[in-house]
Tab-separated table of C-alpha atoms in Angstrom:
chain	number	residue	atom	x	y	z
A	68	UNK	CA	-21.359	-4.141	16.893
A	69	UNK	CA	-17.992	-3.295	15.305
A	70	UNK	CA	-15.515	-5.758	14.803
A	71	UNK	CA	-12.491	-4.666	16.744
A	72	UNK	CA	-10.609	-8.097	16.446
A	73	UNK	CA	-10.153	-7.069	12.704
A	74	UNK	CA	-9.320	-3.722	12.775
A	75	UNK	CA	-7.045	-4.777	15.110
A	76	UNK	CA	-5.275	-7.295	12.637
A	77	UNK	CA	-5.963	-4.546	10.203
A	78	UNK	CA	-3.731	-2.396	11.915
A	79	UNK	CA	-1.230	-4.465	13.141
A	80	UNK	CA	-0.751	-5.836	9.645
A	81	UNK	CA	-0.236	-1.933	9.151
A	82	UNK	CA	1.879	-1.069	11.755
A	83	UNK	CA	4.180	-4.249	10.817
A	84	UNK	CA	4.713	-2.825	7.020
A	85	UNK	CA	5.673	0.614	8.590
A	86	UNK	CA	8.433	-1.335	11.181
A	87	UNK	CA	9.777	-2.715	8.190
A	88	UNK	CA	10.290	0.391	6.599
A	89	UNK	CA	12.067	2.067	9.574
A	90	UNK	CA	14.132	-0.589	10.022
A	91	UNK	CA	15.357	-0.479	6.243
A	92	UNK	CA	15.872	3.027	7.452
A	93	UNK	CA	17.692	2.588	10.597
A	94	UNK	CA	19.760	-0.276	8.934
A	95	UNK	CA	20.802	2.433	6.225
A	96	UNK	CA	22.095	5.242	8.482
A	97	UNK	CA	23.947	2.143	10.466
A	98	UNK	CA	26.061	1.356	7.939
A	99	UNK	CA	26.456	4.561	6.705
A	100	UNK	CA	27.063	7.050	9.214
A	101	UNK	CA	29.950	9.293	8.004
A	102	UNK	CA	27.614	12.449	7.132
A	103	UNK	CA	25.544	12.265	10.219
A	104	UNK	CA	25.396	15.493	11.734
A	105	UNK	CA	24.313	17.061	15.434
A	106	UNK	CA	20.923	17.469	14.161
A	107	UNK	CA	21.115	13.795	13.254
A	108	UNK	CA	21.951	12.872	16.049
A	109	UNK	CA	18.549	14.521	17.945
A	110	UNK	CA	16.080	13.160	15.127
A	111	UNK	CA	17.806	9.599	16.108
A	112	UNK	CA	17.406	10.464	19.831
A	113	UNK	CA	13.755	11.183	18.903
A	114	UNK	CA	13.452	8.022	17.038
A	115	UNK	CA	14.873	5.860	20.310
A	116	UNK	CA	11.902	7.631	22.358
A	117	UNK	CA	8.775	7.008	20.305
A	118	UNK	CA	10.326	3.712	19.828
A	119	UNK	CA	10.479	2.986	23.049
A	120	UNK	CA	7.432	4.437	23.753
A	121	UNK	CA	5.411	2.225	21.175
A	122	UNK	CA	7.128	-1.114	22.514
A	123	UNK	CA	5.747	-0.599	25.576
A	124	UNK	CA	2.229	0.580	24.271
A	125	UNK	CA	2.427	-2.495	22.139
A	126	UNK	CA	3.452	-4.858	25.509
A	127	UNK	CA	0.554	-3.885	27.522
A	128	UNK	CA	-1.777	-4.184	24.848
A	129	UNK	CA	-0.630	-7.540	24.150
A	130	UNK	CA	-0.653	-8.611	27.778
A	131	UNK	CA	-4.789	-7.344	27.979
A	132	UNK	CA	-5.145	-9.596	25.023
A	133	UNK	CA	-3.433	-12.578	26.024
């Protein structure tokens, strides 16, 4: 039988490294903004989807769990 409940922790430990990063990111182009361009603008667009996107992957799978 595999063990799902750490893989899960695995990846969640994971997945919490990467936020980190992207918010280091976000943070950075925040409080920097000056040189942003139109094509900026659409990759930050992007970014707001998947975001979204993940939060609510990442609600319903917590719900299930709970």
């Amino acid at each position: 039988m595999k063990d799902y409940g750490y893989k899960a922790m695995e990846l969640t430990e994971t997945i919490g490294a990467r936020m980190t990063d992207l918010d280091e990111a976000i943070e950075s182009i925040h409080y920097d903004p000056d040189k942003a361009t139109a094509a900026d603008i659409e990759t930050l667009k992007e970014i707001q989807k998947l975001i979204e996107k993940a939060a609510r992957l990442a609600e319903k799978t917590a719900k299930r769990l709970a």
